[in-house]
Tab-separated table of N, CA and C and ligand atoms in Angstrom:
chain	number	residue	atom	x	y	z
A	1	MET	N	-2.245	12.256	21.954
A	1	MET	CA	-1.703	11.042	21.281
A	1	MET	C	-0.619	11.458	20.277
A	2	SER	N	0.545	10.783	20.355
A	2	SER	CA	1.611	11.098	19.393
A	2	SER	C	1.812	9.896	18.465
A	3	PHE	N	2.475	10.124	17.327
A	3	PHE	CA	2.784	9.018	16.416
A	3	PHE	C	3.729	8.034	17.102
A	4	LYS	N	4.634	8.566	17.952
A	4	LYS	CA	5.608	7.714	18.620
A	4	LYS	C	4.907	6.664	19.495
A	5	LYS	N	3.861	7.097	20.163
A	5	LYS	CA	3.099	6.203	21.054
A	5	LYS	C	2.478	5.038	20.301
A	6	LEU	N	2.251	5.230	18.995
A	6	LEU	CA	1.627	4.158	18.203
A	6	LEU	C	2.623	3.030	17.927
A	7	GLY	N	3.901	3.277	18.189
A	7	GLY	CA	4.893	2.206	18.040
A	7	GLY	C	5.505	2.108	16.651
A	8	LEU	N	5.386	3.166	15.867
A	8	LEU	CA	5.962	3.127	14.514
A	8	LEU	C	7.486	3.301	14.575
A	9	SER	N	8.178	2.749	13.592
A	9	SER	CA	9.649	2.741	13.609
A	9	SER	C	10.217	4.160	13.468
A	10	SER	N	11.489	4.302	13.863
A	10	SER	CA	12.100	5.638	13.848
A	10	SER	C	12.184	6.202	12.426
A	11	GLU	N	12.382	5.319	11.431
A	11	GLU	CA	12.449	5.798	10.034
A	11	GLU	C	11.103	6.396	9.611
A	12	LEU	N	10.022	5.751	10.056
A	12	LEU	CA	8.690	6.269	9.713
A	12	LEU	C	8.414	7.565	10.470
A	13	LEU	N	8.812	7.609	11.750
A	13	LEU	CA	8.586	8.827	12.550
A	13	LEU	C	9.333	10.010	11.937
A	14	ARG	N	10.535	9.727	11.411
A	14	ARG	CA	11.309	10.787	10.769
A	14	ARG	C	10.575	11.329	9.542
A	15	ALA	N	10.064	10.408	8.724
A	15	ALA	CA	9.342	10.827	7.509
A	15	ALA	C	8.080	11.611	7.883
A	16	ILE	N	7.406	11.167	8.940
A	16	ILE	CA	6.173	11.847	9.386
A	16	ILE	C	6.508	13.277	9.816
A	17	THR	N	7.581	13.420	10.597
A	17	THR	CA	7.987	14.757	11.062
A	17	THR	C	8.329	15.637	9.869
A	18	GLU	N	9.063	15.071	8.903
A	18	GLU	CA	9.447	15.849	7.720
A	18	GLU	C	8.223	16.270	6.900
A	19	THR	N	7.174	15.442	6.958
A	19	THR	CA	5.948	15.783	6.229
A	19	THR	C	5.196	16.905	6.942
A	20	GLY	N	5.487	17.075	8.233
A	20	GLY	CA	4.868	18.173	8.970
A	20	GLY	C	3.691	17.773	9.834
A	21	TYR	N	3.410	16.470	9.916
A	21	TYR	CA	2.294	16.037	10.773
A	21	TYR	C	2.762	16.020	12.223
A	22	THR	N	1.920	16.529	13.112
A	22	THR	CA	2.308	16.544	14.524
A	22	THR	C	1.602	15.456	15.318
A	23	GLU	N	0.361	15.122	14.932
A	23	GLU	CA	-0.308	14.028	15.638
A	23	GLU	C	-1.220	13.254	14.701
A	24	PRO	N	-1.462	11.973	15.028
A	24	PRO	CA	-2.317	11.176	14.154
A	24	PRO	C	-3.766	11.662	14.185
A	25	THR	N	-4.431	11.551	13.059
A	25	THR	CA	-5.847	11.923	12.992
A	25	THR	C	-6.659	10.808	13.677
A	26	PRO	N	-7.941	11.046	13.985
A	26	PRO	CA	-8.741	10.012	14.676
A	26	PRO	C	-8.743	8.651	13.963
A	27	ILE	N	-8.874	8.626	12.630
A	27	ILE	CA	-8.887	7.320	11.942
A	27	ILE	C	-7.514	6.644	12.076
A	28	GLN	N	-6.455	7.428	12.060
A	28	GLN	CA	-5.103	6.859	12.226
A	28	GLN	C	-4.922	6.320	13.650
A	29	GLN	N	-5.420	7.048	14.633
A	29	GLN	CA	-5.295	6.589	16.033
A	29	GLN	C	-6.018	5.264	16.241
A	30	GLN	N	-7.131	5.104	15.531
A	30	GLN	CA	-7.904	3.866	15.717
A	30	GLN	C	-7.376	2.719	14.864
A	31	ALA	N	-6.980	3.054	13.621
A	31	ALA	CA	-6.627	1.974	12.686
A	31	ALA	C	-5.216	1.436	12.885
A	32	ILE	N	-4.249	2.320	13.142
A	32	ILE	CA	-2.842	1.890	13.147
A	32	ILE	C	-2.565	0.781	14.182
A	33	PRO	N	-3.038	0.911	15.442
A	33	PRO	CA	-2.759	-0.171	16.401
A	33	PRO	C	-3.344	-1.517	15.974
A	34	VAL	N	-4.532	-1.506	15.392
A	34	VAL	CA	-5.183	-2.765	14.979
A	34	VAL	C	-4.380	-3.424	13.859
A	35	ILE	N	-3.922	-2.620	12.897
A	35	ILE	CA	-3.156	-3.175	11.775
A	35	ILE	C	-1.804	-3.697	12.275
A	36	LEU	N	-1.188	-2.965	13.195
A	36	LEU	CA	0.114	-3.412	13.721
A	36	LEU	C	-0.006	-4.725	14.487
A	37	GLN	N	-1.204	-5.003	15.010
A	37	GLN	CA	-1.412	-6.295	15.687
A	37	GLN	C	-1.599	-7.430	14.681
A	38	GLY	N	-1.650	-7.088	13.407
A	38	GLY	CA	-1.813	-8.112	12.377
A	38	GLY	C	-3.256	-8.526	12.171
A	39	ARG	N	-4.170	-7.695	12.676
A	39	ARG	CA	-5.583	-8.064	12.534
A	39	ARG	C	-6.175	-7.478	11.262
A	40	ASP	N	-7.262	-8.110	10.782
A	40	ASP	CA	-7.988	-7.562	9.633
A	40	ASP	C	-8.802	-6.373	10.098
A	41	LEU	N	-9.000	-5.432	9.182
A	41	LEU	CA	-9.695	-4.206	9.582
A	41	LEU	C	-10.523	-3.670	8.421
A	42	MET	N	-11.748	-3.241	8.730
A	42	MET	CA	-12.530	-2.486	7.755
A	42	MET	C	-12.760	-1.109	8.367
A	43	ALA	N	-12.329	-0.070	7.668
A	43	ALA	CA	-12.424	1.280	8.219
A	43	ALA	C	-13.152	2.190	7.246
A	44	ALA	N	-13.925	3.116	7.785
A	44	ALA	CA	-14.618	4.093	6.955
A	44	ALA	C	-14.468	5.467	7.571
A	45	ALA	N	-14.114	6.432	6.752
A	45	ALA	CA	-14.034	7.824	7.205
A	45	ALA	C	-14.111	8.696	5.964
A	46	GLN	N	-14.491	9.957	6.163
A	46	GLN	CA	-14.657	10.842	5.012
A	46	GLN	C	-13.320	11.143	4.350
A	47	THR	N	-13.411	11.614	3.102
A	47	THR	CA	-12.212	12.011	2.369
A	47	THR	C	-11.502	13.123	3.143
A	48	GLY	N	-10.178	13.077	3.122
A	48	GLY	CA	-9.415	14.158	3.753
A	48	GLY	C	-9.157	13.945	5.231
A	49	THR	N	-9.460	12.749	5.732
A	49	THR	CA	-9.284	12.506	7.171
A	49	THR	C	-8.014	11.713	7.478
A	50	GLY	N	-7.227	11.405	6.429
A	50	GLY	CA	-5.947	10.736	6.668
A	50	GLY	C	-5.986	9.224	6.579
A	51	LYS	N	-6.946	8.697	5.811
A	51	LYS	CA	-7.044	7.228	5.688
A	51	LYS	C	-5.817	6.615	5.022
A	52	THR	N	-5.292	7.310	4.012
A	52	THR	CA	-4.170	6.724	3.262
A	52	THR	C	-2.981	6.458	4.187
A	53	ALA	N	-2.621	7.474	4.988
A	53	ALA	CA	-1.522	7.253	5.943
A	53	ALA	C	-1.937	6.216	6.985
A	54	GLY	N	-3.230	6.147	7.266
A	54	GLY	CA	-3.738	5.191	8.256
A	54	GLY	C	-3.443	3.751	7.902
A	55	PHE	N	-3.396	3.436	6.597
A	55	PHE	CA	-3.004	2.055	6.245
A	55	PHE	C	-1.566	1.973	5.732
A	56	THR	N	-1.075	3.067	5.128
A	56	THR	CA	0.283	3.018	4.561
A	56	THR	C	1.362	2.922	5.643
A	57	LEU	N	1.229	3.711	6.696
A	57	LEU	CA	2.261	3.704	7.751
A	57	LEU	C	2.393	2.323	8.405
A	58	PRO	N	1.299	1.715	8.898
A	58	PRO	CA	1.480	0.385	9.507
A	58	PRO	C	1.891	-0.680	8.492
A	59	MET	N	1.472	-0.528	7.242
A	59	MET	CA	1.891	-1.494	6.212
A	59	MET	C	3.417	-1.450	6.055
A	60	LEU	N	3.979	-0.252	5.958
A	60	LEU	CA	5.437	-0.129	5.811
A	60	LEU	C	6.151	-0.690	7.037
A	61	HIS	N	5.590	-0.410	8.217
A	61	HIS	CA	6.188	-0.909	9.460
A	61	HIS	C	6.232	-2.444	9.458
A	62	ILE	N	5.128	-3.070	9.110
A	62	ILE	CA	5.048	-4.544	9.116
A	62	ILE	C	6.007	-5.134	8.076
A	63	LEU	N	6.074	-4.515	6.898
A	63	LEU	CA	6.960	-5.043	5.842
A	63	LEU	C	8.415	-4.973	6.275
A	64	MET	N	8.778	-3.920	6.991
A	64	MET	CA	10.161	-3.819	7.465
A	64	MET	C	10.462	-4.901	8.495
A	65	LEU	N	9.510	-5.139	9.396
A	65	LEU	CA	9.723	-6.174	10.420
A	65	LEU	C	9.832	-7.545	9.785
A	66	SER	N	8.899	-7.863	8.888
A	66	SER	CA	8.865	-9.228	8.347
A	66	SER	C	9.967	-9.444	7.309
A	67	GLY	N	10.519	-8.348	6.766
A	67	GLY	CA	11.545	-8.507	5.739
A	67	GLY	C	12.962	-8.431	6.280
A	68	LYS	N	13.071	-8.327	7.619
A	68	LYS	CA	14.391	-8.104	8.231
A	68	LYS	C	15.427	-9.164	7.880
A	69	ASP	N	14.962	-10.429	7.802
A	69	ASP	CA	15.943	-11.491	7.564
A	69	ASP	C	16.149	-11.790	6.082
A	70	MET	N	15.587	-10.949	5.209
A	70	MET	CA	15.821	-11.155	3.770
A	70	MET	C	17.134	-10.489	3.395
A	71	SER	N	18.035	-11.250	2.779
A	71	SER	CA	19.300	-10.620	2.414
A	71	SER	C	19.084	-9.766	1.168
A	72	ALA	N	19.963	-8.794	0.996
A	72	ALA	CA	19.785	-7.837	-0.094
A	72	ALA	C	19.761	-8.515	-1.459
A	73	GLY	N	20.406	-9.663	-1.570
A	73	GLY	CA	20.495	-10.329	-2.857
A	73	GLY	C	19.261	-11.161	-3.227
A	74	ASP	N	18.396	-11.383	-2.245
A	74	ASP	CA	17.212	-12.191	-2.528
A	74	ASP	C	16.339	-11.543	-3.595
A	75	HIS	N	15.751	-12.378	-4.472
A	75	HIS	CA	14.781	-11.801	-5.385
A	75	HIS	C	13.582	-11.402	-4.547
A	76	CYS	N	13.198	-10.152	-4.670
A	76	CYS	CA	12.211	-9.627	-3.740
A	76	CYS	C	10.800	-9.917	-4.254
A	77	PRO	N	10.012	-10.701	-3.495
A	77	PRO	CA	8.657	-11.006	-3.946
A	77	PRO	C	7.682	-9.892	-3.552
A	78	VAL	N	6.539	-9.828	-4.225
A	78	VAL	CA	5.523	-8.849	-3.842
A	78	VAL	C	4.952	-9.264	-2.486
A	79	ARG	N	5.042	-8.376	-1.498
A	79	ARG	CA	4.576	-8.713	-0.153
A	79	ARG	C	3.361	-7.904	0.286
A	80	ALA	N	3.076	-6.830	-0.446
A	80	ALA	CA	1.883	-6.043	-0.124
A	80	ALA	C	1.216	-5.603	-1.423
A	81	LEU	N	-0.100	-5.711	-1.433
A	81	LEU	CA	-0.872	-5.343	-2.618
A	81	LEU	C	-1.964	-4.364	-2.204
A	82	VAL	N	-2.012	-3.214	-2.881
A	82	VAL	CA	-3.067	-2.235	-2.635
A	82	VAL	C	-3.881	-2.114	-3.917
A	83	LEU	N	-5.169	-2.395	-3.841
A	83	LEU	CA	-6.042	-2.239	-5.012
A	83	LEU	C	-6.842	-0.962	-4.856
A	84	THR	N	-6.947	-0.208	-5.955
A	84	THR	CA	-7.718	1.035	-5.927
A	84	THR	C	-8.656	1.052	-7.141
A	85	PRO	N	-9.758	1.799	-7.060
A	85	PRO	CA	-10.699	1.807	-8.186
A	85	PRO	C	-10.211	2.596	-9.394
A	86	THR	N	-9.360	3.588	-9.195
A	86	THR	CA	-8.957	4.457	-10.321
A	86	THR	C	-7.441	4.634	-10.377
A	87	ARG	N	-6.984	5.029	-11.575
A	87	ARG	CA	-5.555	5.320	-11.773
A	87	ARG	C	-5.110	6.455	-10.878
A	88	GLU	N	-5.970	7.493	-10.782
A	88	GLU	CA	-5.593	8.679	-10.001
A	88	GLU	C	-5.345	8.291	-8.544
A	89	LEU	N	-6.232	7.456	-8.023
A	89	LEU	CA	-6.064	7.060	-6.623
A	89	LEU	C	-4.821	6.185	-6.460
A	90	ALA	N	-4.591	5.294	-7.441
A	90	ALA	CA	-3.392	4.444	-7.379
A	90	ALA	C	-2.139	5.321	-7.325
A	91	ALA	N	-2.098	6.351	-8.173
A	91	ALA	CA	-0.927	7.235	-8.206
A	91	ALA	C	-0.777	7.992	-6.885
A	92	GLN	N	-1.913	8.410	-6.323
A	92	GLN	CA	-1.874	9.131	-5.031
A	92	GLN	C	-1.347	8.242	-3.905
A	93	VAL	N	-1.836	6.999	-3.878
A	93	VAL	CA	-1.382	6.075	-2.829
A	93	VAL	C	0.118	5.818	-2.992
A	94	HIS	N	0.550	5.682	-4.253
A	94	HIS	CA	1.972	5.448	-4.476
A	94	HIS	C	2.810	6.628	-3.967
A	95	GLU	N	2.318	7.839	-4.190
A	95	GLU	CA	3.008	9.029	-3.673
A	95	GLU	C	3.161	8.939	-2.151
A	96	SER	N	2.078	8.514	-1.486
A	96	SER	CA	2.136	8.389	-0.018
A	96	SER	C	3.151	7.338	0.396
A	97	VAL	N	3.185	6.214	-0.321
A	97	VAL	CA	4.152	5.155	-0.001
A	97	VAL	C	5.573	5.700	-0.144
A	98	LEU	N	5.793	6.477	-1.210
A	98	LEU	CA	7.132	7.042	-1.427
A	98	LEU	C	7.481	8.066	-0.341
A	99	THR	N	6.501	8.877	0.033
A	99	THR	CA	6.741	9.918	1.049
A	99	THR	C	7.045	9.296	2.417
A	100	TYR	N	6.171	8.395	2.870
A	100	TYR	CA	6.345	7.842	4.223
A	100	TYR	C	7.461	6.797	4.261
A	101	GLY	N	7.747	6.198	3.100
A	101	GLY	CA	8.760	5.145	3.074
A	101	GLY	C	10.127	5.638	2.614
A	102	LYS	N	10.324	6.951	2.589
A	102	LYS	CA	11.551	7.466	1.957
A	102	LYS	C	12.826	7.081	2.691
A	103	HIS	N	12.736	6.720	3.974
A	103	HIS	CA	13.948	6.304	4.705
A	103	HIS	C	14.040	4.782	4.834
A	104	LEU	N	13.201	4.077	4.087
A	104	LEU	CA	13.181	2.606	4.155
A	104	LEU	C	13.635	2.027	2.813
A	105	PRO	N	14.255	0.852	2.836
A	105	PRO	CA	14.762	0.276	1.587
A	105	PRO	C	13.703	-0.530	0.817
A	106	LEU	N	12.428	-0.184	0.949
A	106	LEU	CA	11.377	-0.961	0.281
A	106	LEU	C	11.147	-0.426	-1.131
A	107	LYS	N	10.846	-1.377	-2.047
A	107	LYS	CA	10.595	-0.960	-3.435
A	107	LYS	C	9.095	-1.026	-3.721
A	108	SER	N	8.608	-0.034	-4.438
A	108	SER	CA	7.171	-0.019	-4.727
A	108	SER	C	6.941	0.400	-6.170
A	109	MET	N	5.776	0.039	-6.677
A	109	MET	CA	5.417	0.486	-8.038
A	109	MET	C	3.921	0.622	-8.160
A	110	VAL	N	3.500	1.379	-9.169
A	110	VAL	CA	2.085	1.541	-9.445
A	110	VAL	C	1.802	0.903	-10.804
A	111	ALA	N	0.660	0.217	-10.921
A	111	ALA	CA	0.304	-0.444	-12.190
A	111	ALA	C	-1.164	-0.182	-12.505
A	112	PHE	N	-1.398	0.544	-13.589
A	112	PHE	CA	-2.780	0.730	-14.036
A	112	PHE	C	-2.853	0.668	-15.545
A	113	GLY	N	-4.075	0.493	-16.065
A	113	GLY	CA	-4.283	0.346	-17.498
A	113	GLY	C	-4.186	1.674	-18.231
A	114	GLY	N	-4.277	1.596	-19.571
A	114	GLY	CA	-4.234	2.812	-20.377
A	114	GLY	C	-2.816	3.234	-20.718
A	115	VAL	N	-1.843	2.537	-20.163
A	115	VAL	CA	-0.437	2.777	-20.528
A	115	VAL	C	0.178	1.416	-20.859
A	116	LYS	N	1.352	1.426	-21.491
A	116	LYS	CA	1.981	0.168	-21.908
A	116	LYS	C	2.246	-0.752	-20.718
A	117	ILE	N	2.039	-2.047	-20.940
A	117	ILE	CA	2.225	-3.008	-19.853
A	117	ILE	C	3.703	-3.410	-19.713
A	118	GLY	N	4.467	-3.270	-20.815
A	118	GLY	CA	5.864	-3.723	-20.830
A	118	GLY	C	6.720	-3.166	-19.688
A	119	PRO	N	6.733	-1.844	-19.519
A	119	PRO	CA	7.545	-1.275	-18.445
A	119	PRO	C	7.122	-1.775	-17.058
A	120	GLN	N	5.824	-2.023	-16.881
A	120	GLN	CA	5.353	-2.538	-15.587
A	120	GLN	C	5.873	-3.959	-15.371
A	121	MET	N	5.880	-4.755	-16.462
A	121	MET	CA	6.403	-6.125	-16.355
A	121	MET	C	7.902	-6.102	-16.033
A	122	ALA	N	8.604	-5.163	-16.636
A	122	ALA	CA	10.053	-5.069	-16.405
A	122	ALA	C	10.347	-4.725	-14.951
A	123	LYS	N	9.554	-3.808	-14.396
A	123	LYS	CA	9.756	-3.423	-12.988
A	123	LYS	C	9.507	-4.616	-12.075
A	124	LEU	N	8.454	-5.367	-12.369
A	124	LEU	CA	8.130	-6.529	-11.521
A	124	LEU	C	9.250	-7.560	-11.559
A	125	ARG	N	9.843	-7.724	-12.742
A	125	ARG	CA	10.937	-8.698	-12.878
A	125	ARG	C	12.123	-8.343	-11.978
A	126	LYS	N	12.329	-7.044	-11.788
A	126	LYS	CA	13.466	-6.609	-10.958
A	126	LYS	C	13.209	-6.801	-9.470
A	127	GLY	N	11.918	-7.007	-9.105
A	127	GLY	CA	11.596	-7.220	-7.700
A	127	GLY	C	10.982	-5.989	-7.060
A	128	VAL	N	9.779	-6.154	-6.510
A	128	VAL	CA	9.056	-5.049	-5.891
A	128	VAL	C	8.384	-5.577	-4.622
A	129	ASP	N	8.479	-4.815	-3.528
A	129	ASP	CA	7.814	-5.223	-2.280
A	129	ASP	C	6.321	-4.876	-2.275
A	130	ILE	N	6.005	-3.695	-2.834
A	130	ILE	CA	4.640	-3.168	-2.728
A	130	ILE	C	4.117	-2.830	-4.119
A	131	VAL	N	2.962	-3.376	-4.475
A	131	VAL	CA	2.325	-3.029	-5.749
A	131	VAL	C	1.008	-2.329	-5.452
A	132	ILE	N	0.815	-1.182	-6.090
A	132	ILE	CA	-0.444	-0.454	-5.987
A	132	ILE	C	-1.055	-0.511	-7.385
A	133	ALA	N	-2.265	-1.052	-7.511
A	133	ALA	CA	-2.778	-1.321	-8.854
A	133	ALA	C	-4.289	-1.185	-8.938
A	134	THR	N	-4.749	-0.983	-10.160
A	134	THR	CA	-6.179	-1.094	-10.417
A	134	THR	C	-6.450	-2.564	-10.803
A	135	PRO	N	-7.675	-3.067	-10.514
A	135	PRO	CA	-7.912	-4.507	-10.661
A	135	PRO	C	-7.700	-5.058	-12.071
A	136	GLY	N	-8.143	-4.326	-13.110
A	136	GLY	CA	-8.046	-4.851	-14.480
A	136	GLY	C	-6.603	-5.074	-14.899
A	137	ARG	N	-5.732	-4.094	-14.682
A	137	ARG	CA	-4.339	-4.221	-15.081
A	137	ARG	C	-3.621	-5.279	-14.243
A	138	LEU	N	-4.022	-5.377	-12.975
A	138	LEU	CA	-3.387	-6.398	-12.132
A	138	LEU	C	-3.689	-7.784	-12.689
A	139	LEU	N	-4.952	-7.993	-13.106
A	139	LEU	CA	-5.314	-9.304	-13.677
A	139	LEU	C	-4.531	-9.571	-14.963
A	140	ASP	N	-4.355	-8.540	-15.793
A	140	ASP	CA	-3.544	-8.696	-17.017
A	140	ASP	C	-2.136	-9.161	-16.664
A	141	LEU	N	-1.559	-8.527	-15.654
A	141	LEU	CA	-0.184	-8.872	-15.253
A	141	LEU	C	-0.112	-10.301	-14.723
A	142	ILE	N	-1.156	-10.708	-13.996
A	142	ILE	CA	-1.177	-12.085	-13.476
A	142	ILE	C	-1.289	-13.064	-14.652
A	143	GLN	N	-2.194	-12.723	-15.600
A	143	GLN	CA	-2.381	-13.610	-16.754
A	143	GLN	C	-1.113	-13.734	-17.593
A	144	GLN	N	-0.336	-12.676	-17.629
A	144	GLN	CA	0.928	-12.706	-18.384
A	144	GLN	C	2.062	-13.322	-17.560
A	145	LYS	N	1.713	-13.810	-16.417
A	145	LYS	CA	2.679	-14.447	-15.496
A	145	LYS	C	3.812	-13.490	-15.094
A	146	ALA	N	3.465	-12.205	-15.018
A	146	ALA	CA	4.475	-11.214	-14.621
A	146	ALA	C	4.476	-11.033	-13.111
A	147	LEU	N	3.496	-11.630	-12.458
A	147	LEU	CA	3.288	-11.318	-11.049
A	147	LEU	C	2.860	-12.559	-10.296
A	148	ASP	N	3.502	-12.787	-9.143
A	148	ASP	CA	3.154	-13.920	-8.298
A	148	ASP	C	2.650	-13.354	-6.968
A	149	LEU	N	1.411	-13.685	-6.628
A	149	LEU	CA	0.846	-13.116	-5.400
A	149	LEU	C	0.912	-14.090	-4.229
A	150	SER	N	1.643	-15.206	-4.404
A	150	SER	CA	1.593	-16.256	-3.366
A	150	SER	C	2.274	-15.841	-2.064
A	151	LEU	N	3.106	-14.789	-2.093
A	151	LEU	CA	3.793	-14.377	-0.863
A	151	LEU	C	3.266	-13.046	-0.311
A	152	VAL	N	2.093	-12.647	-0.791
A	152	VAL	CA	1.521	-11.391	-0.292
A	152	VAL	C	1.089	-11.563	1.169
A	153	GLU	N	1.543	-10.616	2.000
A	153	GLU	CA	1.218	-10.650	3.437
A	153	GLU	C	0.101	-9.667	3.778
A	154	ILE	N	0.027	-8.593	2.993
A	154	ILE	CA	-0.924	-7.523	3.313
A	154	ILE	C	-1.718	-7.164	2.059
A	155	LEU	N	-3.040	-7.171	2.193
A	155	LEU	CA	-3.916	-6.768	1.083
A	155	LEU	C	-4.761	-5.593	1.541
A	156	VAL	N	-4.739	-4.525	0.760
A	156	VAL	CA	-5.566	-3.354	1.055
A	156	VAL	C	-6.545	-3.146	-0.100
A	157	LEU	N	-7.817	-3.008	0.231
A	157	LEU	CA	-8.819	-2.641	-0.776
A	157	LEU	C	-9.196	-1.189	-0.488
A	158	ASP	N	-8.549	-0.272	-1.183
A	158	ASP	CA	-8.779	1.152	-0.917
A	158	ASP	C	-10.039	1.586	-1.646
A	159	GLU	N	-10.876	2.333	-0.947
A	159	GLU	CA	-12.184	2.732	-1.492
A	159	GLU	C	-12.923	1.506	-2.017
A	160	ALA	N	-13.029	0.504	-1.162
A	160	ALA	CA	-13.662	-0.766	-1.535
A	160	ALA	C	-15.099	-0.549	-1.999
A	161	ASP	N	-15.809	0.375	-1.344
A	161	ASP	CA	-17.210	0.617	-1.735
A	161	ASP	C	-17.289	1.103	-3.182
A	162	ARG	N	-16.344	1.976	-3.549
A	162	ARG	CA	-16.342	2.511	-4.916
A	162	ARG	C	-15.966	1.417	-5.917
A	163	MET	N	-15.055	0.532	-5.517
A	163	MET	CA	-14.679	-0.559	-6.430
A	163	MET	C	-15.890	-1.442	-6.714
A	164	LEU	N	-16.706	-1.680	-5.676
A	164	LEU	CA	-17.907	-2.498	-5.885
A	164	LEU	C	-18.903	-1.746	-6.766
A	165	ASP	N	-19.078	-0.441	-6.494
A	165	ASP	CA	-19.987	0.380	-7.318
A	165	ASP	C	-19.563	0.353	-8.784
A	166	MET	N	-18.269	0.278	-9.031
A	166	MET	CA	-17.762	0.325	-10.403
A	166	MET	C	-17.743	-1.057	-11.053
A	167	GLY	N	-18.249	-2.069	-10.359
A	167	GLY	CA	-18.391	-3.400	-10.954
A	167	GLY	C	-17.126	-4.250	-10.925
A	168	PHE	N	-16.246	-3.992	-9.978
A	168	PHE	CA	-14.982	-4.736	-9.917
A	168	PHE	C	-15.074	-6.028	-9.111
A	169	ILE	N	-16.290	-6.397	-8.690
A	169	ILE	CA	-16.391	-7.528	-7.763
A	169	ILE	C	-15.768	-8.816	-8.335
A	170	ASN	N	-16.031	-9.104	-9.620
A	170	ASN	CA	-15.490	-10.358	-10.174
A	170	ASN	C	-13.975	-10.324	-10.272
A	171	ASP	N	-13.439	-9.178	-10.683
A	171	ASP	CA	-11.977	-9.032	-10.757
A	171	ASP	C	-11.364	-9.223	-9.368
A	172	ILE	N	-11.984	-8.618	-8.381
A	172	ILE	CA	-11.428	-8.701	-7.022
A	172	ILE	C	-11.485	-10.140	-6.525
A	173	ARG	N	-12.588	-10.826	-6.821
A	173	ARG	CA	-12.686	-12.243	-6.409
A	173	ARG	C	-11.564	-13.055	-7.050
A	174	LYS	N	-11.336	-12.833	-8.355
A	174	LYS	CA	-10.279	-13.597	-9.048
A	174	LYS	C	-8.918	-13.306	-8.415
A	175	ILE	N	-8.662	-12.029	-8.163
A	175	ILE	CA	-7.365	-11.646	-7.581
A	175	ILE	C	-7.208	-12.298	-6.222
B	201	AMP	P1	-6.452	11.211	2.917
B	201	AMP	O1	-7.723	11.185	3.704
B	201	AMP	O2	-5.639	9.990	3.131
B	201	AMP	O3	-6.666	11.516	1.458
B	201	AMP	O4	-5.533	12.417	3.511
B	201	AMP	C1	-5.959	13.755	3.409
B	201	AMP	C2	-4.829	14.751	3.669
B	201	AMP	O5	-4.457	14.757	5.048
B	201	AMP	C3	-3.558	14.486	2.898
B	201	AMP	O6	-3.193	15.680	2.255
B	201	AMP	C4	-2.529	14.115	3.940
B	201	AMP	O7	-1.258	14.607	3.592
B	201	AMP	C5	-3.064	14.779	5.196
B	201	AMP	N1	-2.736	14.055	6.458
B	201	AMP	C6	-2.715	12.706	6.648
B	201	AMP	N2	-2.397	12.411	7.920
B	201	AMP	C7	-2.214	13.597	8.566
B	201	AMP	C8	-1.875	13.967	9.922
B	201	AMP	N3	-1.680	13.043	10.862
B	201	AMP	N4	-1.776	15.275	10.239
B	201	AMP	C9	-1.986	16.213	9.275
B	201	AMP	N5	-2.303	15.941	7.985
B	201	AMP	C10	-2.432	14.654	7.634
């Protein structure tokens, strides 16, 4: 099985090759086609098996397809939201988005608590396609009216089991 066979765009295939991956891992082989079909998916696999690329690659592919008719001047709404239980994981996912999306014109940002909210609000005002956030800070941003989620097409709950263990259920319901 090759990444090309999964139907990912040439920009993504280029980034994958540059990263040094030669073939998709089992979770990627199973998850990517389902996500590209636009279906909901719950996936579980051990750490280190390539789950992050398993959702990031098809997410970037879908955003490029659905954003094709948006002119460059349009104010760019948030179209994908990734929630993670910790700041560290949010930062890691953002790194993956930057790595795999490096040949795509999509804008992304990470938002977590413990740092000033002002710069995050400023970034959102400029327009971002993808937000990777922890639930508490995301709710703060929504309450401050810095963020509109009405045009979100893709929602990822990364490490959903851990988010529930950490008591994020009410925050996630509100979001
Ligand atoms: P994850 O399970 O998402 O934390 O990924 C674990 C590690 O596997 C990361 O260091 C990735 O860079 C790497 N990885 C992801 N997909 C592949 C792949 N298809 N081939 C080789 N390494 C990969």
